[in-house]
Amino acid sequence: MLKAGIVGLPNVGKSSLFNALTAQGAPSENYPFCTVEPNVGTVEVPDVRLDRIFEMVGARARLPTVVQFVDIAGLVEGASEGEGLGNKFLGNIREVDAVVHVLRCFDDPDVTHVLGGVDPLRDRDVVDTELALADLDTVERRLERVRKKAKSGEKEAKREVEVLERAFSRLSEGLPVRGMEIAASEEPLLRSFHLLTSKPVLYMLNVGEEDLPEGENEHVRRVREAVARDEPGAEIVTVCSAIESELAELSAEERDEFLADLGLEEPGLHRLIRATYDLLGLVTFFTAGEKEARAWTVRRGALAPEAAGVIHSDFERGFIRAETIGYEEFREVGSMKTAREQGRMRSEGKEYTVRDGDIMLFRFNV
């Protein structure tokens, strides 16, 4: 299962966010390094499509898809050189597939900041610098080894040196590797380096209750401008972790009333979960019947047999075809029976690329 790591400086709201996400009760005390061992939580991905499919087919069970979040302890300046247990924390980040970078965008004299006043752009630079320095060290050490092989004429080593030197140049300028232009054939090689700054990033801006429902303030505006300039296309989600922690403790009815009072349609965490799921490069397909309506996760661009294999390896091994209908079309016809009668179910073969929202029935023979 793919994992997203929640990172940031101490006391920016990471553990409060994780608690609200998972209701696991991870510590969130007001002191640095409260989180030492990373907490891991599996979280349902909110999807109204599954809810409607469940109701339409009259299934007995509803099984959502999930995403894993890892609450990683706060980084500090010097982490790349071991400060604040930095090597351990950097190692934890290395093991995740994507990063949710939490930036504090609220003022509260009762919640101390490890660097003094609130400045999300400074905080972002501190974390980015430490990750880049750690990567620079990794690339330098690897270059020392492979250059010797490249000089001897080893073709793969020459290719690796070329990619590493481009990464080194970018990191030396203080830029993350994830923005580096790279050929599709080089992507597996780059991934094999496990560089921290190669991971996709989503910025979660932790705002105060007074900033709701818009979730905007001067800190947020500054971050939006900087991210738009430095990382065009990077997603930003604003959430008030203090409010989300309260919402997590309420019943569904109480939660809806509280959200209405705040002028919100849904918890901010629902937006964050969906954005993280997308950041991980995932799409959802569904299976539906009397027994269960279920959402499944597959990587974006996966072919039909791979999706079948998510359900059971036999489905992929003996794949024949997939009977498929898109979610919106299914809503229009109202039932699988009607979809078949109207010829709306498509028969897709091994080369079909699964689309987000597909409802699929796999035919196989083992």
Short mmCIF file of C-alpha atoms in Angstrom, two decimals:
data_model
loop_
_atom_site.label_atom_id
_atom_site.label_comp_id
_atom_site.label_asym_id
_atom_site.label_seq_id
_atom_site.Cartn_x
_atom_site.Cartn_y
_atom_site.Cartn_z
CA MET A 1 0.00 0.00 0.00
CA LEU A 2 1.29 3.46 -0.92
CA LYS A 3 2.00 5.84 1.96
CA ALA A 4 1.97 9.63 2.34
CA GLY A 5 4.23 11.12 5.00
CA ILE A 6 3.10 14.14 7.00
CA VAL A 7 6.14 16.39 7.49
CA GLY A 8 6.95 19.85 8.78
CA LEU A 9 8.65 21.68 11.62
CA PRO A 10 7.69 20.88 15.23
CA ASN A 11 4.44 22.38 16.52
CA VAL A 12 2.87 23.22 13.16
CA GLY A 13 -0.07 20.85 13.69
CA LYS A 14 1.12 17.58 12.17
CA SER A 15 0.10 15.26 14.98
CA SER A 16 -3.22 17.06 15.54
CA LEU A 17 -3.88 16.57 11.84
CA PHE A 18 -2.94 12.89 12.06
CA ASN A 19 -5.18 12.41 15.11
CA ALA A 20 -8.11 13.91 13.26
CA LEU A 21 -7.39 11.78 10.19
CA THR A 22 -7.14 8.48 11.98
CA ALA A 23 -8.70 9.04 15.43
CA GLN A 24 -5.80 6.97 16.78
CA GLY A 25 -4.86 9.44 19.48
CA ALA A 26 -1.23 10.09 18.53
CA PRO A 27 0.41 12.49 21.04
CA SER A 28 0.13 16.15 20.12
CA GLU A 29 1.65 17.92 23.11
CA ASN A 30 3.03 21.44 22.92
CA TYR A 31 6.72 20.59 22.76
CA PRO A 32 9.22 19.67 20.01
CA PHE A 33 9.86 16.03 19.09
CA CYS A 34 6.63 14.82 20.67
CA THR A 35 6.50 12.33 17.78
CA VAL A 36 9.64 10.18 17.71
CA GLU A 37 8.48 6.89 16.21
CA PRO A 38 6.28 7.51 13.18
CA ASN A 39 2.59 6.72 13.66
CA VAL A 40 0.89 5.01 10.73
CA GLY A 41 -2.85 5.23 10.07
CA THR A 42 -5.06 3.81 7.34
CA VAL A 43 -7.78 6.26 6.33
CA GLU A 44 -10.93 5.83 4.24
CA VAL A 45 -11.06 7.92 1.08
CA PRO A 46 -14.40 9.81 1.09
CA ASP A 47 -16.20 9.07 -2.17
CA VAL A 48 -19.85 9.94 -2.73
CA ARG A 49 -19.81 7.71 -5.82
CA LEU A 50 -19.40 4.61 -3.67
CA ASP A 51 -22.23 5.75 -1.40
CA ARG A 52 -24.58 6.10 -4.38
CA ILE A 53 -23.53 2.80 -5.97
CA PHE A 54 -24.10 1.09 -2.61
CA GLU A 55 -27.64 2.48 -2.45
CA MET A 56 -28.45 1.81 -6.10
CA VAL A 57 -27.47 -1.88 -6.10
CA GLY A 58 -28.84 -2.53 -2.60
CA ALA A 59 -25.58 -4.15 -1.47
CA ARG A 60 -25.24 -5.58 2.02
CA ALA A 61 -21.78 -4.09 2.58
CA ARG A 62 -19.95 -0.92 1.57
CA LEU A 63 -16.15 -1.17 1.36
CA PRO A 64 -14.23 2.05 0.60
CA THR A 65 -10.71 2.40 -0.71
CA VAL A 66 -8.03 3.65 1.69
CA VAL A 67 -4.78 5.61 1.87
CA GLN A 68 -2.06 5.36 4.52
CA PHE A 69 -0.68 8.39 6.33
CA VAL A 70 2.58 8.38 8.30
CA ASP A 71 3.03 11.03 11.01
CA ILE A 72 6.75 11.85 10.88
CA ALA A 73 8.45 13.80 13.68
CA GLY A 74 9.25 17.47 13.13
CA LEU A 75 12.39 18.41 11.26
CA VAL A 76 14.71 21.17 12.46
CA GLU A 77 17.61 23.10 10.96
CA GLY A 78 20.62 20.81 10.79
CA ALA A 79 18.54 17.64 10.39
CA SER A 80 20.66 16.62 7.40
CA GLU A 81 23.66 16.65 9.75
CA GLY A 82 21.89 14.71 12.49
CA GLU A 83 20.38 17.57 14.52
CA GLY A 84 17.17 16.71 16.36
CA LEU A 85 17.46 13.00 15.55
CA GLY A 86 17.51 14.17 11.95
CA ASN A 87 18.95 11.04 10.33
CA LYS A 88 16.17 8.90 11.78
CA PHE A 89 13.46 11.32 10.66
CA LEU A 90 14.94 11.70 7.18
CA GLY A 91 14.99 7.92 6.92
CA ASN A 92 11.28 7.82 7.73
CA ILE A 93 10.56 10.30 4.94
CA ARG A 94 12.62 8.21 2.54
CA GLU A 95 10.21 5.29 3.05
CA VAL A 96 7.02 7.12 1.98
CA ASP A 97 5.74 7.62 -1.58
CA ALA A 98 4.53 11.22 -1.30
CA VAL A 99 4.79 14.10 1.15
CA VAL A 100 2.12 16.22 2.83
CA HIS A 101 4.06 19.30 3.97
CA VAL A 102 2.22 21.01 6.83
CA LEU A 103 2.84 24.74 7.21
CA ARG A 104 1.58 26.73 10.17
CA CYS A 105 -0.53 29.65 8.98
CA PHE A 106 -2.18 30.70 12.25
CA ASP A 107 -1.08 32.96 15.11
CA ASP A 108 -1.53 31.69 18.67
CA PRO A 109 0.69 32.88 21.55
CA ASP A 110 -0.25 29.75 23.51
CA VAL A 111 1.29 27.43 20.90
CA THR A 112 5.05 27.95 20.77
CA HIS A 113 6.97 27.91 17.49
CA VAL A 114 10.39 26.29 17.44
CA LEU A 115 11.80 29.20 15.41
CA GLY A 116 9.91 32.00 17.17
CA GLY A 117 7.31 33.92 15.15
CA VAL A 118 4.99 32.43 12.55
CA ASP A 119 6.48 32.49 9.05
CA PRO A 120 5.35 29.63 6.79
CA LEU A 121 7.71 30.56 3.94
CA ARG A 122 10.72 30.43 6.28
CA ASP A 123 9.48 27.09 7.61
CA ARG A 124 9.08 25.74 4.08
CA ASP A 125 12.60 26.81 3.20
CA VAL A 126 14.05 25.16 6.33
CA VAL A 127 12.46 21.80 5.53
CA ASP A 128 13.23 22.01 1.80
CA THR A 129 16.86 22.91 2.51
CA GLU A 130 17.36 20.00 4.89
CA LEU A 131 15.82 17.54 2.43
CA ALA A 132 17.95 18.94 -0.42
CA LEU A 133 21.15 18.74 1.66
CA ALA A 134 20.39 15.14 2.57
CA ASP A 135 19.81 14.34 -1.10
CA LEU A 136 23.00 16.15 -2.10
CA ASP A 137 24.96 13.91 0.25
CA THR A 138 23.24 10.80 -1.16
CA VAL A 139 23.96 11.82 -4.76
CA GLU A 140 27.60 12.72 -4.05
CA ARG A 141 28.31 9.37 -2.42
CA ARG A 142 26.61 7.46 -5.23
CA LEU A 143 28.47 9.43 -7.90
CA GLU A 144 31.79 8.47 -6.31
CA ARG A 145 30.92 4.80 -6.73
CA VAL A 146 29.42 4.78 -10.23
CA ARG A 147 31.96 7.11 -11.86
CA LYS A 148 34.57 4.40 -11.46
CA LYS A 149 32.35 1.91 -13.27
CA ALA A 150 31.51 4.48 -15.96
CA LYS A 151 35.21 5.07 -16.68
CA SER A 152 35.63 1.37 -17.32
CA GLY A 153 33.04 1.68 -20.09
CA GLU A 154 30.04 0.15 -18.33
CA LYS A 155 27.04 1.42 -20.30
CA GLU A 156 24.47 1.42 -17.45
CA ALA A 157 26.92 3.21 -15.15
CA LYS A 158 27.39 5.98 -17.75
CA ARG A 159 23.63 6.42 -17.92
CA GLU A 160 23.39 6.57 -14.13
CA VAL A 161 26.18 9.15 -13.89
CA GLU A 162 24.40 11.37 -16.40
CA VAL A 163 21.17 11.34 -14.36
CA LEU A 164 23.01 11.80 -11.06
CA GLU A 165 24.99 14.77 -12.36
CA ARG A 166 21.79 16.49 -13.46
CA ALA A 167 20.27 15.83 -10.04
CA PHE A 168 23.44 17.14 -8.35
CA SER A 169 23.34 20.34 -10.40
CA ARG A 170 19.72 20.96 -9.48
CA LEU A 171 20.22 20.21 -5.77
CA SER A 172 23.28 22.49 -5.68
CA GLU A 173 20.99 25.33 -6.72
CA GLY A 174 18.66 24.50 -3.83
CA LEU A 175 16.00 23.07 -6.14
CA PRO A 176 14.09 19.81 -5.56
CA VAL A 177 14.73 16.88 -7.88
CA ARG A 178 10.98 16.49 -8.57
CA GLY A 179 11.08 19.45 -10.96
CA MET A 180 13.90 18.00 -13.04
CA GLU A 181 13.18 17.25 -16.69
CA ILE A 182 13.62 13.53 -17.22
CA ALA A 183 12.81 11.01 -19.93
CA ALA A 184 10.25 8.30 -19.19
CA SER A 185 12.98 5.68 -19.61
CA GLU A 186 15.00 7.37 -16.85
CA GLU A 187 12.21 7.51 -14.28
CA PRO A 188 12.80 3.99 -12.83
CA LEU A 189 16.49 4.85 -12.41
CA LEU A 190 15.70 8.11 -10.61
CA ARG A 191 13.23 6.31 -8.31
CA SER A 192 15.91 3.78 -7.40
CA PHE A 193 17.93 6.58 -5.75
CA HIS A 194 15.10 7.13 -3.19
CA LEU A 195 15.77 10.87 -3.10
CA LEU A 196 13.69 12.86 -0.62
CA THR A 197 13.08 15.80 -2.94
CA SER A 198 11.95 13.57 -5.81
CA LYS A 199 8.71 12.73 -3.99
CA PRO A 200 5.53 14.57 -5.02
CA VAL A 201 4.45 17.19 -2.47
CA LEU A 202 1.12 18.62 -1.36
CA TYR A 203 1.10 21.68 0.90
CA MET A 204 -1.38 21.61 3.77
CA LEU A 205 -1.81 25.06 5.28
CA ASN A 206 -2.96 24.88 8.89
CA VAL A 207 -5.17 27.93 9.52
CA GLY A 208 -7.08 29.24 12.53
CA GLU A 209 -10.80 28.92 13.20
CA GLU A 210 -11.21 32.65 12.56
CA ASP A 211 -10.05 32.07 8.96
CA LEU A 212 -12.95 29.71 8.13
CA PRO A 213 -14.89 29.07 5.95
CA GLU A 214 -12.65 30.55 3.21
CA GLY A 215 -9.43 29.39 4.88
CA GLU A 216 -7.61 32.52 3.75
CA ASN A 217 -5.31 34.94 5.59
CA GLU A 218 -2.10 36.84 4.85
CA HIS A 219 0.11 33.81 5.60
CA VAL A 220 -1.91 31.69 3.17
CA ARG A 221 -1.73 34.31 0.44
CA ARG A 222 2.06 34.53 0.75
CA VAL A 223 2.41 30.76 0.48
CA ARG A 224 0.10 30.57 -2.53
CA GLU A 225 2.15 33.21 -4.35
CA ALA A 226 5.46 31.49 -3.54
CA VAL A 227 4.28 28.00 -4.53
CA ALA A 228 2.74 29.30 -7.77
CA ARG A 229 6.11 30.87 -8.60
CA ASP A 230 8.39 28.01 -7.51
CA GLU A 231 6.27 24.90 -8.14
CA PRO A 232 3.50 25.64 -10.64
CA GLY A 233 0.77 23.05 -10.38
CA ALA A 234 1.59 21.98 -6.82
CA GLU A 235 -1.63 21.53 -4.86
CA ILE A 236 -2.48 23.48 -1.72
CA VAL A 237 -5.18 22.50 0.78
CA THR A 238 -6.18 24.72 3.71
CA VAL A 239 -7.35 22.97 6.87
CA CYS A 240 -7.90 24.03 10.47
CA SER A 241 -6.49 21.05 12.39
CA ALA A 242 -7.96 22.32 15.68
CA ILE A 243 -11.49 22.26 14.22
CA GLU A 244 -10.86 18.93 12.48
CA SER A 245 -9.83 17.42 15.83
CA GLU A 246 -13.16 18.55 17.32
CA LEU A 247 -15.11 17.22 14.33
CA ALA A 248 -13.47 13.81 14.70
CA GLU A 249 -15.03 13.40 18.14
CA LEU A 250 -18.61 14.20 17.07
CA SER A 251 -21.39 11.98 15.82
CA ALA A 252 -22.35 12.32 12.15
CA GLU A 253 -25.39 14.44 13.02
CA GLU A 254 -23.43 16.71 15.38
CA ARG A 255 -20.65 17.02 12.82
CA ASP A 256 -23.07 18.16 10.10
CA GLU A 257 -24.56 20.78 12.43
CA PHE A 258 -21.10 22.05 13.41
CA LEU A 259 -20.02 22.26 9.76
CA ALA A 260 -23.17 24.18 8.87
CA ASP A 261 -22.45 26.65 11.68
CA LEU A 262 -18.97 27.16 10.26
CA GLY A 263 -20.30 27.59 6.71
CA LEU A 264 -18.53 24.44 5.48
CA GLU A 265 -19.97 21.70 3.25
CA GLU A 266 -17.58 18.97 4.41
CA PRO A 267 -14.60 18.50 6.74
CA GLY A 268 -11.39 19.94 5.36
CA LEU A 269 -9.77 16.57 5.87
CA HIS A 270 -12.00 15.05 3.19
CA ARG A 271 -10.44 17.43 0.67
CA LEU A 272 -6.97 16.63 2.01
CA ILE A 273 -7.49 12.86 1.77
CA ARG A 274 -8.76 13.06 -1.80
CA ALA A 275 -5.92 15.39 -2.81
CA THR A 276 -3.36 13.05 -1.24
CA TYR A 277 -4.88 10.06 -3.02
CA ASP A 278 -4.55 11.91 -6.32
CA LEU A 279 -0.99 12.99 -5.42
CA LEU A 280 -0.04 9.32 -5.03
CA GLY A 281 -1.08 8.76 -8.64
CA LEU A 282 -4.08 6.59 -7.82
CA VAL A 283 -7.51 6.14 -9.36
CA THR A 284 -10.58 4.30 -8.12
CA PHE A 285 -12.65 1.65 -9.85
CA PHE A 286 -15.69 -0.09 -8.39
CA THR A 287 -17.26 -3.53 -8.21
CA ALA A 288 -20.93 -3.80 -7.30
CA GLY A 289 -23.36 -6.60 -6.47
CA GLU A 290 -25.81 -7.82 -3.86
CA LYS A 291 -23.02 -8.87 -1.51
CA GLU A 292 -20.98 -5.66 -1.55
CA ALA A 293 -20.25 -2.37 -3.28
CA ARG A 294 -16.53 -1.87 -3.16
CA ALA A 295 -13.98 0.72 -4.22
CA TRP A 296 -10.56 -0.47 -5.37
CA THR A 297 -7.28 1.36 -5.83
CA VAL A 298 -5.09 1.09 -8.90
CA ARG A 299 -2.26 3.25 -10.22
CA ARG A 300 -3.18 5.85 -12.82
CA GLY A 301 -2.62 4.38 -16.28
CA ALA A 302 -3.10 0.75 -15.22
CA LEU A 303 -4.51 -1.70 -17.74
CA ALA A 304 -7.57 -3.86 -17.09
CA PRO A 305 -5.65 -7.07 -16.17
CA GLU A 306 -3.69 -5.17 -13.51
CA ALA A 307 -6.96 -3.89 -12.01
CA ALA A 308 -8.27 -7.46 -12.03
CA GLY A 309 -5.13 -8.55 -10.17
CA VAL A 310 -5.86 -6.04 -7.39
CA ILE A 311 -8.92 -8.16 -6.57
CA HIS A 312 -7.22 -11.56 -6.95
CA SER A 313 -4.11 -12.79 -8.73
CA ASP A 314 -6.20 -15.46 -10.51
CA PHE A 315 -8.29 -12.69 -12.09
CA GLU A 316 -5.18 -11.21 -13.70
CA ARG A 317 -3.62 -14.54 -14.65
CA GLY A 318 -6.76 -15.81 -16.39
CA PHE A 319 -8.10 -12.43 -17.59
CA ILE A 320 -10.47 -12.65 -20.56
CA ARG A 321 -12.29 -9.32 -20.58
CA ALA A 322 -13.87 -6.68 -18.36
CA GLU A 323 -17.50 -5.64 -18.60
CA THR A 324 -17.34 -1.93 -17.86
CA ILE A 325 -19.53 1.12 -17.42
CA GLY A 326 -18.55 4.58 -16.19
CA TYR A 327 -20.06 5.87 -12.94
CA GLU A 328 -21.96 8.78 -14.52
CA GLU A 329 -23.47 6.51 -17.18
CA PHE A 330 -24.44 4.00 -14.49
CA ARG A 331 -26.24 6.72 -12.54
CA GLU A 332 -28.09 7.64 -15.71
CA VAL A 333 -29.37 4.10 -16.44
CA GLY A 334 -29.99 3.23 -12.78
CA SER A 335 -29.02 -0.46 -12.66
CA MET A 336 -26.72 -3.10 -14.12
CA LYS A 337 -29.74 -4.91 -15.59
CA THR A 338 -30.86 -1.81 -17.49
CA ALA A 339 -27.28 -1.10 -18.58
CA ARG A 340 -27.05 -4.56 -20.16
CA GLU A 341 -30.50 -4.33 -21.73
CA GLN A 342 -29.59 -0.98 -23.32
CA GLY A 343 -26.19 -2.23 -24.45
CA ARG A 344 -24.41 0.34 -22.27
CA MET A 345 -21.94 -2.16 -20.77
CA ARG A 346 -18.68 -2.15 -22.72
CA SER A 347 -16.54 -5.26 -23.22
CA GLU A 348 -12.93 -4.21 -22.72
CA GLY A 349 -9.83 -6.30 -23.38
CA LYS A 350 -6.27 -6.51 -22.06
CA GLU A 351 -5.17 -3.16 -23.53
CA TYR A 352 -7.94 -1.12 -21.88
CA THR A 353 -6.70 1.64 -19.55
CA VAL A 354 -8.82 1.82 -16.41
CA ARG A 355 -10.56 5.15 -15.91
CA ASP A 356 -11.35 6.71 -12.57
CA GLY A 357 -14.96 5.83 -11.72
CA ASP A 358 -15.22 2.70 -13.86
CA ILE A 359 -17.59 0.02 -12.53
CA MET A 360 -16.12 -3.31 -13.63
CA LEU A 361 -17.00 -7.00 -13.77
CA PHE A 362 -14.07 -9.23 -14.71
CA ARG A 363 -14.38 -12.39 -16.77
CA PHE A 364 -11.51 -14.84 -16.31
CA ASN A 365 -10.58 -18.47 -16.75
CA VAL A 366 -7.85 -20.27 -14.79
#
